[in-house]
Amino acid sequence: MEIFWFIVLVVVWTGFLLLEGFDFGVGMLHRVVGRDEQGRSLAIRTIGPVWDGNEVWLIVAIAATFAAFPSWYATALSAFYPLILIVLVALILRGVSFEFRSHTTSDRSKNLWSGALVVGSLVAPLGLGIMLGGFLGGIPIDAREEFVGGFGDLFRPYAVLTGVTITLVSLLHGAVFLAMRTTEDIRMRALGVAKILGPVVALVVIAWVALTRFDSGGALLSVIELATAIVVIAAALLVHVEREVAAFVATCATTVGVVVSLFSELYPRVMVSSLGAANDLTVAGTASGSYALAVMTVVLVVLLPVILIYQGWTLHVFRNRVTRADLPEDGGGHGPPPTAPPIAQAVVGAEREGGRNGQDPPPAEPESSYRRGFRFAAWVLSWAAALAVALFRGRGGRSGAGRTSGPRPAAQR
């Protein structure tokens, strides 16, 4: 069960960086590909229906780590707490920037929230990449599984390179996504950015793969690492010939390869201690009891297909390219189309008539069904995970034979 849940975490982190990666890339690039307000709004519109749904994978990753590997969660949270706080602020800033930017009418405010979107989209993947790289690159952890270093120990060269690699892959992923979802000048600018980024990202990913293998003591690349190097080169070549759909598949494969390469070199450890291999945290040494893992598996089997089906349906519905004709006259991403259909004119007339008669205007249009569905699914998943932890954590701890609350000998880890 411990191995199964380690694989689940790999899948969840892969899903998050795969789906949220192009959202981060679009957020960083929307001011580059959009030379005017309409262009920037159009770029944001490509991820408008899906960005908040993609973030559910990060919530699942954190909740699953807490429930399945509590010692890993405790050590990682205490060690990376300042970095996690910065990432959290970046995600909040990024989330509110979408709404505030779409509702403001001042050019100064729009530029302010566009800048917040760029910063939030940049800091989040960089910080999460540094944290993931720190798992394998090593941080000071003593025999009591406690972090004994300082803030500067989180920024070791390998961890920083991992953060830069994930950020650059997200940039290329977002540029190709924009080229695939837009037309005319926006598409051409996105392709131009992708052509510049392609060779740079390929070189950085190949260097990261080689360093990952070298730090793990290997001389030759594994199959996964070799495949990652090949697909990132393919992505750069496909962008050069302007085949954005095939290039998007290649950037997806690159993202998967980076995450799987990191965790495959990490296993059977979950965190490497820079103070010595005896202090490494392992999968078996940090896992919850077998009963708790079994209950969590039932919850996963029930709810994960719902999330997958729902997100697949959402991506299918919003698969078409967006054009400037889809935007209202003011260039924003919200509001009625430039020429209101008869039913909209009838609603406006009813509002005016109701105002003259002293009656309340008709109610506003309710929240769209796909957003309600996502919020409900995220709510159910979060509460199910919390309930599983609350009810079965104690019983799971008792079922884990041989577990103690104190530090374990190195042989057991």
mmCIF file with all atom_site columns, N, CA, C and O in Angstrom, residues 16 18 30 42 45 62 71 100 116 121 166-167 185 212 218 247-248 251 256 259 262 280-281 292 295 308 312 324 366:
data_model
loop_
_atom_site.group_PDB
_atom_site.id
_atom_site.type_symbol
_atom_site.label_atom_id
_atom_site.label_alt_id
_atom_site.label_comp_id
_atom_site.label_asym_id
_atom_site.label_entity_id
_atom_site.label_seq_id
_atom_site.pdbx_PDB_ins_code
_atom_site.Cartn_x
_atom_site.Cartn_y
_atom_site.Cartn_z
_atom_site.occupancy
_atom_site.B_iso_or_equiv
_atom_site.pdbx_formal_charge
_atom_site.auth_seq_id
_atom_site.auth_comp_id
_atom_site.auth_asym_id
_atom_site.auth_atom_id
_atom_site.pdbx_PDB_model_num
ATOM 1   N N  . PHE A 1 16  ? -1.009  17.855 -11.773 1.00 0.00 ? 16  PHE A N  1
ATOM 2   C CA . PHE A 1 16  ? -1.017  19.281 -11.448 1.00 0.00 ? 16  PHE A CA 1
ATOM 3   C C  . PHE A 1 16  ? -0.111  20.072 -12.386 1.00 0.00 ? 16  PHE A C  1
ATOM 4   O O  . PHE A 1 16  ? -0.531  21.078 -12.972 1.00 0.00 ? 16  PHE A O  1
ATOM 5   N N  . LEU A 1 18  ? 1.061   19.186 -15.243 1.00 0.00 ? 18  LEU A N  1
ATOM 6   C CA . LEU A 1 18  ? 0.643   19.015 -16.634 1.00 0.00 ? 18  LEU A CA 1
ATOM 7   C C  . LEU A 1 18  ? -0.490  19.975 -16.984 1.00 0.00 ? 18  LEU A C  1
ATOM 8   O O  . LEU A 1 18  ? -0.465  20.635 -18.032 1.00 0.00 ? 18  LEU A O  1
ATOM 9   N N  . HIS A 1 30  ? 0.883   36.508 -21.034 1.00 0.00 ? 30  HIS A N  1
ATOM 10  C CA . HIS A 1 30  ? -0.274  37.192 -21.615 1.00 0.00 ? 30  HIS A CA 1
ATOM 11  C C  . HIS A 1 30  ? 0.043   38.636 -22.000 1.00 0.00 ? 30  HIS A C  1
ATOM 12  O O  . HIS A 1 30  ? -0.551  39.178 -22.933 1.00 0.00 ? 30  HIS A O  1
ATOM 13  N N  . LEU A 1 42  ? -7.790  38.263 -24.482 1.00 0.00 ? 42  LEU A N  1
ATOM 14  C CA . LEU A 1 42  ? -7.966  37.054 -25.281 1.00 0.00 ? 42  LEU A CA 1
ATOM 15  C C  . LEU A 1 42  ? -7.072  35.934 -24.772 1.00 0.00 ? 42  LEU A C  1
ATOM 16  O O  . LEU A 1 42  ? -7.494  34.770 -24.690 1.00 0.00 ? 42  LEU A O  1
ATOM 17  N N  . ARG A 1 45  ? -8.502  34.603 -21.665 1.00 0.00 ? 45  ARG A N  1
ATOM 18  C CA . ARG A 1 45  ? -9.748  33.880 -21.943 1.00 0.00 ? 45  ARG A CA 1
ATOM 19  C C  . ARG A 1 45  ? -9.500  32.418 -22.296 1.00 0.00 ? 45  ARG A C  1
ATOM 20  O O  . ARG A 1 45  ? -10.370 31.571 -22.092 1.00 0.00 ? 45  ARG A O  1
ATOM 21  N N  . ILE A 1 62  ? -1.362  17.698 -1.546  1.00 0.00 ? 62  ILE A N  1
ATOM 22  C CA . ILE A 1 62  ? -1.042  18.042 -0.162  1.00 0.00 ? 62  ILE A CA 1
ATOM 23  C C  . ILE A 1 62  ? -1.857  17.189 0.811   1.00 0.00 ? 62  ILE A C  1
ATOM 24  O O  . ILE A 1 62  ? -1.325  16.665 1.804   1.00 0.00 ? 62  ILE A O  1
ATOM 25  N N  . SER A 1 71  ? 4.676   11.632 8.408   1.00 0.00 ? 71  SER A N  1
ATOM 26  C CA . SER A 1 71  ? 6.017   12.081 8.792   1.00 0.00 ? 71  SER A CA 1
ATOM 27  C C  . SER A 1 71  ? 6.667   12.888 7.676   1.00 0.00 ? 71  SER A C  1
ATOM 28  O O  . SER A 1 71  ? 7.368   13.880 7.928   1.00 0.00 ? 71  SER A O  1
ATOM 29  N N  . PHE A 1 100 ? -10.339 40.637 -10.409 1.00 0.00 ? 100 PHE A N  1
ATOM 30  C CA . PHE A 1 100 ? -10.213 42.084 -10.284 1.00 0.00 ? 100 PHE A CA 1
ATOM 31  C C  . PHE A 1 100 ? -9.897  42.735 -11.621 1.00 0.00 ? 100 PHE A C  1
ATOM 32  O O  . PHE A 1 100 ? -10.393 43.825 -11.933 1.00 0.00 ? 100 PHE A O  1
ATOM 33  N N  . ALA A 1 116 ? 0.271   41.548 -11.418 1.00 0.00 ? 116 ALA A N  1
ATOM 34  C CA . ALA A 1 116 ? 0.084   40.575 -10.344 1.00 0.00 ? 116 ALA A CA 1
ATOM 35  C C  . ALA A 1 116 ? -0.079  39.164 -10.912 1.00 0.00 ? 116 ALA A C  1
ATOM 36  O O  . ALA A 1 116 ? 0.428   38.192 -10.337 1.00 0.00 ? 116 ALA A O  1
ATOM 37  N N  . SER A 1 121 ? 2.029   33.869 -11.458 1.00 0.00 ? 121 SER A N  1
ATOM 38  C CA . SER A 1 121 ? 2.248   32.724 -12.348 1.00 0.00 ? 121 SER A CA 1
ATOM 39  C C  . SER A 1 121 ? 3.715   32.337 -12.431 1.00 0.00 ? 121 SER A C  1
ATOM 40  O O  . SER A 1 121 ? 4.028   31.192 -12.782 1.00 0.00 ? 121 SER A O  1
ATOM 41  N N  . ILE A 1 166 ? 11.290  23.581 -14.169 1.00 0.00 ? 166 ILE A N  1
ATOM 42  C CA . ILE A 1 166 ? 9.827   23.475 -14.187 1.00 0.00 ? 166 ILE A CA 1
ATOM 43  C C  . ILE A 1 166 ? 9.193   24.777 -14.658 1.00 0.00 ? 166 ILE A C  1
ATOM 44  O O  . ILE A 1 166 ? 8.203   24.768 -15.410 1.00 0.00 ? 166 ILE A O  1
ATOM 45  N N  . THR A 1 167 ? 9.761   25.913 -14.278 1.00 0.00 ? 167 THR A N  1
ATOM 46  C CA . THR A 1 167 ? 9.221   27.205 -14.719 1.00 0.00 ? 167 THR A CA 1
ATOM 47  C C  . THR A 1 167 ? 9.378   27.380 -16.223 1.00 0.00 ? 167 THR A C  1
ATOM 48  O O  . THR A 1 167 ? 8.445   27.822 -16.912 1.00 0.00 ? 167 THR A O  1
ATOM 49  N N  . ASP A 1 185 ? -2.838  37.272 -35.083 1.00 0.00 ? 185 ASP A N  1
ATOM 50  C CA . ASP A 1 185 ? -1.617  37.861 -34.531 1.00 0.00 ? 185 ASP A CA 1
ATOM 51  C C  . ASP A 1 185 ? -1.231  37.247 -33.193 1.00 0.00 ? 185 ASP A C  1
ATOM 52  O O  . ASP A 1 185 ? -0.041  37.085 -32.903 1.00 0.00 ? 185 ASP A O  1
ATOM 53  N N  . THR A 1 212 ? 20.446  15.195 -12.527 1.00 0.00 ? 212 THR A N  1
ATOM 54  C CA . THR A 1 212 ? 19.628  14.325 -11.681 1.00 0.00 ? 212 THR A CA 1
ATOM 55  C C  . THR A 1 212 ? 20.216  12.927 -11.620 1.00 0.00 ? 212 THR A C  1
ATOM 56  O O  . THR A 1 212 ? 20.333  12.317 -10.547 1.00 0.00 ? 212 THR A O  1
ATOM 57  N N  . GLY A 1 218 ? 24.239  7.485  -10.848 1.00 0.00 ? 218 GLY A N  1
ATOM 58  C CA . GLY A 1 218 ? 24.175  6.710  -12.082 1.00 0.00 ? 218 GLY A CA 1
ATOM 59  C C  . GLY A 1 218 ? 25.080  7.279  -13.149 1.00 0.00 ? 218 GLY A C  1
ATOM 60  O O  . GLY A 1 218 ? 25.368  8.484  -13.177 1.00 0.00 ? 218 GLY A O  1
ATOM 61  N N  . ALA A 1 247 ? 3.332   19.824 -31.009 1.00 0.00 ? 247 ALA A N  1
ATOM 62  C CA . ALA A 1 247 ? 4.261   20.396 -30.031 1.00 0.00 ? 247 ALA A CA 1
ATOM 63  C C  . ALA A 1 247 ? 3.657   20.394 -28.635 1.00 0.00 ? 247 ALA A C  1
ATOM 64  O O  . ALA A 1 247 ? 4.369   20.185 -27.637 1.00 0.00 ? 247 ALA A O  1
ATOM 65  N N  . PHE A 1 248 ? 2.351   20.623 -28.542 1.00 0.00 ? 248 PHE A N  1
ATOM 66  C CA . PHE A 1 248 ? 1.697   20.596 -27.238 1.00 0.00 ? 248 PHE A CA 1
ATOM 67  C C  . PHE A 1 248 ? 1.749   19.194 -26.644 1.00 0.00 ? 248 PHE A C  1
ATOM 68  O O  . PHE A 1 248 ? 1.976   19.028 -25.432 1.00 0.00 ? 248 PHE A O  1
ATOM 69  N N  . THR A 1 251 ? 5.250   18.861 -25.282 1.00 0.00 ? 251 THR A N  1
ATOM 70  C CA . THR A 1 251 ? 5.474   19.564 -24.016 1.00 0.00 ? 251 THR A CA 1
ATOM 71  C C  . THR A 1 251 ? 4.757   18.862 -22.860 1.00 0.00 ? 251 THR A C  1
ATOM 72  O O  . THR A 1 251 ? 5.257   18.863 -21.729 1.00 0.00 ? 251 THR A O  1
ATOM 73  N N  . VAL A 1 256 ? 5.550   15.423 -17.999 1.00 0.00 ? 256 VAL A N  1
ATOM 74  C CA . VAL A 1 256 ? 5.426   14.109 -17.358 1.00 0.00 ? 256 VAL A CA 1
ATOM 75  C C  . VAL A 1 256 ? 6.806   13.520 -17.103 1.00 0.00 ? 256 VAL A C  1
ATOM 76  O O  . VAL A 1 256 ? 7.085   12.974 -16.018 1.00 0.00 ? 256 VAL A O  1
ATOM 77  N N  . VAL A 1 259 ? 8.681   15.160 -14.018 1.00 0.00 ? 259 VAL A N  1
ATOM 78  C CA . VAL A 1 259 ? 8.154   14.766 -12.713 1.00 0.00 ? 259 VAL A CA 1
ATOM 79  C C  . VAL A 1 259 ? 8.473   13.312 -12.413 1.00 0.00 ? 259 VAL A C  1
ATOM 80  O O  . VAL A 1 259 ? 8.944   12.969 -11.310 1.00 0.00 ? 259 VAL A O  1
ATOM 81  N N  . LEU A 1 262 ? 12.173  12.734 -11.581 1.00 0.00 ? 262 LEU A N  1
ATOM 82  C CA . LEU A 1 262 ? 12.547  13.167 -10.232 1.00 0.00 ? 262 LEU A CA 1
ATOM 83  C C  . LEU A 1 262 ? 12.111  12.148 -9.184  1.00 0.00 ? 262 LEU A C  1
ATOM 84  O O  . LEU A 1 262 ? 12.910  11.730 -8.335  1.00 0.00 ? 262 LEU A O  1
ATOM 85  N N  . ASP A 1 280 ? 17.870  9.843  5.921   1.00 0.00 ? 280 ASP A N  1
ATOM 86  C CA . ASP A 1 280 ? 16.897  9.969  4.838   1.00 0.00 ? 280 ASP A CA 1
ATOM 87  C C  . ASP A 1 280 ? 15.528  9.477  5.292   1.00 0.00 ? 280 ASP A C  1
ATOM 88  O O  . ASP A 1 280 ? 15.423  8.488  6.033   1.00 0.00 ? 280 ASP A O  1
ATOM 89  N N  . LEU A 1 281 ? 14.489  10.146 4.838   1.00 0.00 ? 281 LEU A N  1
ATOM 90  C CA . LEU A 1 281 ? 13.126  9.677  5.073   1.00 0.00 ? 281 LEU A CA 1
ATOM 91  C C  . LEU A 1 281 ? 12.732  8.752  3.926   1.00 0.00 ? 281 LEU A C  1
ATOM 92  O O  . LEU A 1 281 ? 12.973  9.067  2.758   1.00 0.00 ? 281 LEU A O  1
ATOM 93  N N  . ALA A 1 292 ? -5.517  2.669  7.463   1.00 0.00 ? 292 ALA A N  1
ATOM 94  C CA . ALA A 1 292 ? -5.780  4.028  6.985   1.00 0.00 ? 292 ALA A CA 1
ATOM 95  C C  . ALA A 1 292 ? -5.535  4.129  5.485   1.00 0.00 ? 292 ALA A C  1
ATOM 96  O O  . ALA A 1 292 ? -6.308  4.771  4.760   1.00 0.00 ? 292 ALA A O  1
ATOM 97  N N  . VAL A 1 295 ? -8.495  2.555  3.600   1.00 0.00 ? 295 VAL A N  1
ATOM 98  C CA . VAL A 1 295 ? -9.685  3.413  3.560   1.00 0.00 ? 295 VAL A CA 1
ATOM 99  C C  . VAL A 1 295 ? -9.478  4.543  2.550   1.00 0.00 ? 295 VAL A C  1
ATOM 100 O O  . VAL A 1 295 ? -10.378 4.891  1.775   1.00 0.00 ? 295 VAL A O  1
ATOM 101 N N  . LEU A 1 308 ? -11.571 13.125 -12.930 1.00 0.00 ? 308 LEU A N  1
ATOM 102 C CA . LEU A 1 308 ? -11.004 12.928 -14.270 1.00 0.00 ? 308 LEU A CA 1
ATOM 103 C C  . LEU A 1 308 ? -12.056 13.120 -15.357 1.00 0.00 ? 308 LEU A C  1
ATOM 104 O O  . LEU A 1 308 ? -11.810 13.785 -16.372 1.00 0.00 ? 308 LEU A O  1
ATOM 105 N N  . GLY A 1 312 ? -11.962 16.188 -17.975 1.00 0.00 ? 312 GLY A N  1
ATOM 106 C CA . GLY A 1 312 ? -11.913 15.834 -19.389 1.00 0.00 ? 312 GLY A CA 1
ATOM 107 C C  . GLY A 1 312 ? -13.063 16.444 -20.167 1.00 0.00 ? 312 GLY A C  1
ATOM 108 O O  . GLY A 1 312 ? -12.877 16.943 -21.286 1.00 0.00 ? 312 GLY A O  1
ATOM 109 N N  . ARG A 1 324 ? -10.830 37.346 -31.546 1.00 0.00 ? 324 ARG A N  1
ATOM 110 C CA . ARG A 1 324 ? -11.229 38.674 -31.075 1.00 0.00 ? 324 ARG A CA 1
ATOM 111 C C  . ARG A 1 324 ? -12.735 38.875 -31.186 1.00 0.00 ? 324 ARG A C  1
ATOM 112 O O  . ARG A 1 324 ? -13.306 39.693 -30.466 1.00 0.00 ? 324 ARG A O  1
ATOM 113 N N  . PRO A 1 366 ? -27.687 32.811 -13.055 1.00 0.00 ? 366 PRO A N  1
ATOM 114 C CA . PRO A 1 366 ? -27.005 32.009 -12.036 1.00 0.00 ? 366 PRO A CA 1
ATOM 115 C C  . PRO A 1 366 ? -25.621 31.580 -12.504 1.00 0.00 ? 366 PRO A C  1
ATOM 116 O O  . PRO A 1 366 ? -25.289 31.664 -13.680 1.00 0.00 ? 366 PRO A O  1
#
